[in-house]
mmCIF file of C-alpha atoms in Angstrom:
data_model
loop_
_atom_site.group_PDB
_atom_site.id
_atom_site.type_symbol
_atom_site.label_atom_id
_atom_site.label_comp_id
_atom_site.label_asym_id
_atom_site.label_seq_id
_atom_site.Cartn_x
_atom_site.Cartn_y
_atom_site.Cartn_z
ATOM 1 C CA ASP S 1 -8.920 13.106 5.042
ATOM 2 C CA ILE S 2 -5.859 11.122 5.709
ATOM 3 C CA GLN S 3 -2.792 11.980 4.118
ATOM 4 C CA MET S 4 -0.343 10.094 2.655
ATOM 5 C CA THR S 5 3.782 10.873 2.489
ATOM 6 C CA GLN S 6 5.695 9.067 0.324
ATOM 7 C CA SER S 7 9.759 9.258 0.102
ATOM 8 C CA PRO S 8 11.888 9.783 -1.779
ATOM 9 C CA SER S 9 9.936 11.644 -4.081
ATOM 10 C CA THR S 10 12.464 10.437 -6.877
ATOM 11 C CA LEU S 11 14.883 7.781 -6.442
ATOM 12 C CA SER S 12 18.168 6.657 -8.951
ATOM 13 C CA ALA S 13 18.790 3.263 -9.103
ATOM 14 C CA SER S 14 20.710 0.569 -11.260
ATOM 15 C CA VAL S 15 19.257 -2.372 -12.816
ATOM 16 C CA GLY S 16 19.763 -5.273 -9.974
ATOM 17 C CA ASP S 17 19.482 -2.954 -7.425
ATOM 18 C CA ARG S 18 17.091 -3.592 -4.132
ATOM 19 C CA VAL S 19 14.788 -0.682 -3.761
ATOM 20 C CA THR S 20 12.524 0.697 -0.730
ATOM 21 C CA ILE S 21 9.822 3.003 -1.004
ATOM 22 C CA THR S 22 8.165 4.316 2.110
ATOM 23 C CA CYS S 23 4.772 5.567 2.606
ATOM 24 C CA ARG S 24 3.485 6.982 5.985
ATOM 25 C CA ALA S 25 -0.279 7.748 6.829
ATOM 26 C CA SER S 26 -1.453 10.987 9.063
ATOM 27 C CA GLN S 27 -3.538 8.415 11.022
ATOM 28 C CA SER S 28 -3.691 4.523 11.096
ATOM 29 C CA ILE S 29 -5.239 2.867 8.219
ATOM 30 C CA SER S 30 -4.187 -0.990 9.690
ATOM 31 C CA SER S 31 -3.470 -2.523 6.384
ATOM 32 C CA TRP S 32 -5.456 -0.895 4.269
ATOM 33 C CA LEU S 33 -3.040 0.419 1.552
ATOM 34 C CA ALA S 34 -2.308 -0.304 -2.230
ATOM 35 C CA TRP S 35 0.802 0.244 -4.278
ATOM 36 C CA TYR S 36 0.321 1.288 -8.067
ATOM 37 C CA GLN S 37 2.999 1.489 -10.761
ATOM 38 C CA GLN S 38 2.494 4.125 -13.187
ATOM 39 C CA LYS S 39 4.660 4.379 -16.510
ATOM 40 C CA PRO S 40 4.565 7.280 -18.850
ATOM 41 C CA GLY S 41 1.210 7.869 -20.874
ATOM 42 C CA LYS S 42 -0.325 4.587 -19.066
ATOM 43 C CA ALA S 43 -2.967 4.317 -16.741
ATOM 44 C CA PRO S 44 -1.810 2.662 -13.034
ATOM 45 C CA LYS S 45 -1.470 -0.832 -12.179
ATOM 46 C CA LEU S 46 -2.219 -2.304 -8.650
ATOM 47 C CA LEU S 47 0.863 -3.993 -7.433
ATOM 48 C CA ILE S 48 0.115 -4.695 -3.676
ATOM 49 C CA TYR S 49 -3.175 -4.600 -1.870
ATOM 50 C CA LYS S 50 -3.941 -4.687 2.072
ATOM 51 C CA ALA S 51 -0.073 -3.984 2.646
ATOM 52 C CA SER S 52 1.355 -6.942 1.647
ATOM 53 C CA SER S 53 -0.683 -9.145 -0.825
ATOM 54 C CA LEU S 54 0.275 -9.431 -4.155
ATOM 55 C CA GLU S 55 -1.731 -8.744 -6.989
ATOM 56 C CA SER S 56 -2.434 -11.655 -9.529
ATOM 57 C CA GLY S 57 0.492 -11.493 -12.566
ATOM 58 C CA VAL S 58 2.612 -9.278 -10.651
ATOM 59 C CA PRO S 59 6.255 -10.690 -10.425
ATOM 60 C CA SER S 60 7.425 -11.628 -6.819
ATOM 61 C CA ARG S 61 10.257 -9.303 -6.947
ATOM 62 C CA PHE S 62 7.882 -6.862 -5.361
ATOM 63 C CA SER S 63 6.409 -6.966 -2.133
ATOM 64 C CA GLY S 64 5.017 -5.062 0.326
ATOM 65 C CA SER S 65 4.660 -4.616 4.340
ATOM 66 C CA GLY S 66 3.916 -2.360 7.052
ATOM 67 C CA SER S 67 0.482 -1.858 9.415
ATOM 68 C CA GLY S 68 -0.609 1.417 11.278
ATOM 69 C CA THR S 69 1.099 4.140 9.477
ATOM 70 C CA GLU S 70 4.139 3.203 8.096
ATOM 71 C CA PHE S 71 4.774 0.768 5.074
ATOM 72 C CA THR S 72 7.165 0.065 2.356
ATOM 73 C CA LEU S 73 7.502 -1.481 -1.155
ATOM 74 C CA THR S 74 10.219 -3.095 -1.873
ATOM 75 C CA ILE S 75 11.915 -4.321 -5.241
ATOM 76 C CA SER S 76 14.430 -6.962 -4.395
ATOM 77 C CA SER S 77 16.056 -6.766 -7.854
ATOM 78 C CA LEU S 78 15.274 -4.124 -9.885
ATOM 79 C CA GLN S 79 14.577 -4.856 -13.668
ATOM 80 C CA PRO S 80 14.417 -2.450 -16.786
ATOM 81 C CA ASP S 81 10.647 -3.029 -17.173
ATOM 82 C CA ASP S 82 10.576 -1.480 -13.358
ATOM 83 C CA PHE S 83 11.468 2.197 -14.133
ATOM 84 C CA ALA S 84 8.338 3.831 -13.403
ATOM 85 C CA THR S 85 6.411 6.000 -10.834
ATOM 86 C CA TYR S 86 5.037 4.424 -7.821
ATOM 87 C CA TYR S 87 1.857 5.712 -5.735
ATOM 88 C CA CYS S 88 0.554 4.251 -2.183
ATOM 89 C CA GLN S 89 -2.900 4.498 -1.451
ATOM 90 C CA GLN S 90 -5.112 4.009 1.425
ATOM 91 C CA TYR S 91 -8.516 2.922 1.628
ATOM 92 C CA ASN S 92 -9.472 3.187 5.293
ATOM 93 C CA SER S 93 -12.142 5.504 5.099
ATOM 94 C CA TYR S 94 -14.241 5.060 1.468
ATOM 95 C CA SER S 95 -15.208 8.411 1.818
ATOM 96 C CA GLY S 96 -11.842 9.935 1.542
ATOM 97 C CA LEU S 97 -9.550 7.766 -0.431
ATOM 98 C CA THR S 98 -6.020 9.322 -0.629
ATOM 99 C CA PHE S 99 -2.792 8.806 -2.618
ATOM 100 C CA GLY S 100 0.746 9.753 -1.740
ATOM 101 C CA GLY S 101 2.555 12.089 -3.763
ATOM 102 C CA GLY S 102 4.365 9.284 -5.985
ATOM 103 C CA THR S 103 8.035 8.237 -5.987
ATOM 104 C CA LYS S 104 9.517 8.264 -9.704
ATOM 105 C CA VAL S 105 12.275 5.715 -10.174
ATOM 106 C CA GLU S 106 15.031 6.894 -12.685
ATOM 107 C CA ILE S 107 17.876 4.721 -14.377
ATOM 108 C CA LYS S 108 21.179 5.993 -12.224
ATOM 109 C CA GLU Z 1 -11.503 -8.890 -21.590
ATOM 110 C CA VAL Z 2 -11.869 -6.980 -18.986
ATOM 111 C CA GLN Z 3 -12.169 -3.159 -20.102
ATOM 112 C CA LEU Z 4 -13.066 0.068 -19.061
ATOM 113 C CA VAL Z 5 -13.434 2.890 -21.918
ATOM 114 C CA GLU Z 6 -14.077 6.671 -20.982
ATOM 115 C CA SER Z 7 -15.664 9.198 -23.122
ATOM 116 C CA GLY Z 8 -16.928 12.700 -22.825
ATOM 117 C CA GLY Z 9 -13.790 14.607 -22.618
ATOM 118 C CA GLY Z 10 -12.912 18.000 -24.128
ATOM 119 C CA LEU Z 11 -12.351 21.778 -23.607
ATOM 120 C CA VAL Z 12 -14.723 23.769 -21.712
ATOM 121 C CA GLN Z 13 -14.888 27.002 -20.392
ATOM 122 C CA PRO Z 14 -14.696 27.834 -16.611
ATOM 123 C CA GLY Z 15 -18.245 27.531 -15.160
ATOM 124 C CA ARG Z 16 -19.480 25.227 -17.571
ATOM 125 C CA SER Z 17 -20.544 21.514 -17.426
ATOM 126 C CA LEU Z 18 -19.204 18.480 -18.732
ATOM 127 C CA ARG Z 19 -20.646 14.646 -18.626
ATOM 128 C CA LEU Z 20 -18.098 11.708 -18.636
ATOM 129 C CA SER Z 21 -19.111 8.367 -19.455
ATOM 130 C CA CYS Z 22 -17.508 5.177 -18.645
ATOM 131 C CA ALA Z 23 -18.421 1.885 -20.479
ATOM 132 C CA ALA Z 24 -17.302 -1.370 -18.623
ATOM 133 C CA SER Z 25 -17.069 -5.017 -20.434
ATOM 134 C CA GLY Z 26 -15.706 -7.963 -19.485
ATOM 135 C CA PHE Z 27 -16.658 -8.684 -15.911
ATOM 136 C CA THR Z 28 -20.084 -8.161 -13.625
ATOM 137 C CA PHE Z 29 -20.204 -4.645 -13.461
ATOM 138 C CA ASP Z 30 -23.148 -4.669 -10.657
ATOM 139 C CA ASP Z 31 -21.089 -6.733 -8.552
ATOM 140 C CA TYR Z 32 -18.424 -3.756 -8.032
ATOM 141 C CA ALA Z 33 -17.926 -0.054 -6.395
ATOM 142 C CA MET Z 34 -16.479 2.125 -9.229
ATOM 143 C CA HIS Z 35 -14.429 5.109 -9.185
ATOM 144 C CA TRP Z 36 -13.309 8.249 -10.996
ATOM 145 C CA VAL Z 37 -9.301 8.862 -10.424
ATOM 146 C CA ARG Z 38 -8.073 12.163 -12.208
ATOM 147 C CA GLN Z 39 -4.685 13.252 -12.979
ATOM 148 C CA ALA Z 40 -3.472 16.905 -13.497
ATOM 149 C CA PRO Z 41 -0.753 17.247 -16.193
ATOM 150 C CA GLY Z 42 2.555 16.190 -14.795
ATOM 151 C CA LYS Z 43 0.997 15.673 -11.454
ATOM 152 C CA GLY Z 44 -0.019 12.643 -8.992
ATOM 153 C CA LEU Z 45 -3.308 10.827 -8.877
ATOM 154 C CA GLU Z 46 -6.279 12.260 -6.851
ATOM 155 C CA TRP Z 47 -9.171 10.331 -6.084
ATOM 156 C CA VAL Z 48 -12.368 12.323 -6.877
ATOM 157 C CA SER Z 49 -15.729 9.709 -6.385
ATOM 158 C CA GLY Z 50 -16.638 6.650 -6.027
ATOM 159 C CA ILE Z 51 -20.289 4.737 -5.676
ATOM 160 C CA SER Z 52 -20.995 1.397 -4.246
ATOM 161 C CA TRP Z 53 -22.528 -1.423 -6.800
ATOM 162 C CA ASN Z 54 -26.371 -0.296 -6.175
ATOM 163 C CA SER Z 55 -25.576 3.559 -5.475
ATOM 164 C CA GLY Z 56 -26.390 3.038 -1.988
ATOM 165 C CA SER Z 57 -23.133 4.717 -0.944
ATOM 166 C CA ILE Z 58 -21.700 7.362 -2.465
ATOM 167 C CA GLY Z 59 -18.293 9.723 -1.644
ATOM 168 C CA TYR Z 60 -16.405 12.938 -3.034
ATOM 169 C CA ALA Z 61 -13.330 14.408 -2.667
ATOM 170 C CA ASP Z 62 -13.685 17.727 -0.797
ATOM 171 C CA SER Z 63 -11.898 19.618 -3.884
ATOM 172 C CA VAL Z 64 -15.663 18.561 -6.018
ATOM 173 C CA LYS Z 65 -18.035 18.131 -3.163
ATOM 174 C CA GLY Z 66 -21.225 19.845 -4.621
ATOM 175 C CA ARG Z 67 -20.167 20.196 -7.782
ATOM 176 C CA PHE Z 68 -19.679 16.616 -9.145
ATOM 177 C CA THR Z 69 -22.289 14.250 -9.348
ATOM 178 C CA ILE Z 70 -21.289 10.233 -9.797
ATOM 179 C CA SER Z 71 -23.968 7.667 -11.088
ATOM 180 C CA ARG Z 72 -24.088 4.516 -12.733
ATOM 181 C CA ASP Z 73 -26.536 2.873 -14.813
ATOM 182 C CA ASN Z 74 -26.086 -1.147 -14.052
ATOM 183 C CA ALA Z 75 -28.710 -2.028 -17.027
ATOM 184 C CA LYS Z 76 -26.035 -0.377 -19.263
ATOM 185 C CA ASN Z 77 -22.946 -1.341 -17.489
ATOM 186 C CA SER Z 78 -21.887 2.084 -17.418
ATOM 187 C CA LEU Z 79 -20.696 4.768 -15.226
ATOM 188 C CA TYR Z 80 -21.009 8.683 -14.988
ATOM 189 C CA LEU Z 81 -19.895 11.745 -13.811
ATOM 190 C CA GLN Z 82 -21.584 14.909 -14.260
ATOM 191 C CA MET Z 83 -19.082 18.065 -13.811
ATOM 192 C CA ASN Z 84 -20.830 21.313 -13.045
ATOM 193 C CA SER Z 85 -19.130 24.593 -12.429
ATOM 194 C CA LEU Z 86 -15.983 23.732 -13.778
ATOM 195 C CA ARG Z 87 -12.862 25.111 -12.930
ATOM 196 C CA ALA Z 88 -9.240 25.348 -14.508
ATOM 197 C CA GLU Z 89 -7.832 23.131 -11.708
ATOM 198 C CA ASP Z 90 -10.176 20.528 -12.773
ATOM 199 C CA THR Z 91 -8.176 20.167 -15.906
ATOM 200 C CA ALA Z 92 -7.075 16.807 -15.740
ATOM 201 C CA LEU Z 93 -6.963 13.130 -17.227
ATOM 202 C CA TYR Z 94 -9.973 11.108 -15.508
ATOM 203 C CA TYR Z 95 -9.928 7.549 -15.067
ATOM 204 C CA CYS Z 96 -12.604 5.591 -14.655
ATOM 205 C CA ALA Z 97 -11.490 2.729 -12.089
ATOM 206 C CA LYS Z 98 -12.843 -0.490 -11.125
ATOM 207 C CA ASP Z 99 -13.033 -1.309 -7.196
ATOM 208 C CA CYS Z 100 -11.365 -4.635 -6.518
ATOM 209 C CA GLY Z 101 -14.097 -5.484 -3.946
ATOM 210 C CA GLY Z 102 -13.745 -8.357 -1.973
ATOM 211 C CA ASP Z 103 -10.738 -9.469 -3.937
ATOM 212 C CA CYS Z 104 -8.747 -7.084 -2.182
ATOM 213 C CA TYR Z 105 -10.523 -8.218 1.369
ATOM 214 C CA GLU Z 106 -12.233 -4.527 1.488
ATOM 215 C CA GLU Z 107 -13.662 -2.119 -1.127
ATOM 216 C CA GLY Z 108 -11.528 0.955 -2.054
ATOM 217 C CA ALA Z 109 -8.533 -0.042 -3.842
ATOM 218 C CA PHE Z 110 -8.971 -0.104 -7.876
ATOM 219 C CA ASP Z 111 -7.526 -3.221 -9.843
ATOM 220 C CA ILE Z 112 -8.629 -2.219 -13.747
ATOM 221 C CA TRP Z 113 -8.531 1.274 -14.863
ATOM 222 C CA GLY Z 114 -9.501 2.847 -17.955
ATOM 223 C CA GLN Z 115 -7.105 4.848 -20.614
ATOM 224 C CA GLY Z 116 -8.696 8.094 -19.221
ATOM 225 C CA THR Z 117 -10.356 11.116 -20.924
ATOM 226 C CA MET Z 118 -8.965 14.508 -20.789
ATOM 227 C CA VAL Z 119 -10.697 17.163 -19.759
ATOM 228 C CA THR Z 120 -9.359 20.690 -20.212
ATOM 229 C CA VAL Z 121 -10.752 23.899 -18.673
ATOM 230 C CA SER Z 122 -10.036 26.844 -20.284
ATOM 231 C CA SER Z 123 -11.331 30.491 -21.829
#
C-alpha cells in the first residue's frame, strides 16, 4: 500500500496566519490527492480533490498544490472556524486508499 | 438533502460478528461507489472497504481482508458491512462515505459522510 506522511502533526497558529501543511506519498500518486477537515465529534469534510480543486462551498482561503509525491494544503488567512484536524488521502489505487496521520491546527 | 445514516454498531465480544448498515438518501445511490472508513478513539482515519456502483469492483484494507465483507442493495439505497471474527483493534467509529466519482475526476475521494456508528469489541 501507498503510505502517506503528513507534517507537522500539530501546528500552533494565530488568527490571520498563513498556514501550510505538507503531505508526502511513498510513491507517485500523480494528482490523486484529497484533503479533509475534521472537527471534534464531527465527520470529516472534503476540502480539496485532485490535489488542487476546491470542493464546492469551501472558502477560497483554502488551496492545494503538488503532484507526484509531495503536496501542500495552504490556508491563506487562518479563521476561528479553521481550528481543526486536517487529513490528506491518496486515491491513486482503488484497492488501497490511504490517509495521512493528520495535522491538528491549534490556537497559539 | 443528501444524507447517509449508519446503524448496527454496538458492544460485541471478540470473535463475534456484527453487521453495519448505511441508508442513503438525496442522491442517485446506484450512480456512485460507496465506502466504509473507520476511526479508532483518539486516532486518525482508516479506509476499510469500498464497492463500485454495480458491486463489480470491491476493495479491502489488509487489516480486514478475509474477515469483513462489503455489499450494497441499490434497490434499497443501502450499503452494508458484515464484520466477522472481530478483534479489539476493530473498535472504532465506522463511517459510511459516498464516493465523489466523476465529480472529482476519479473514484476514491469521499464527498459525503454519515455521522458514524460506534463498534466496541470487548469481553
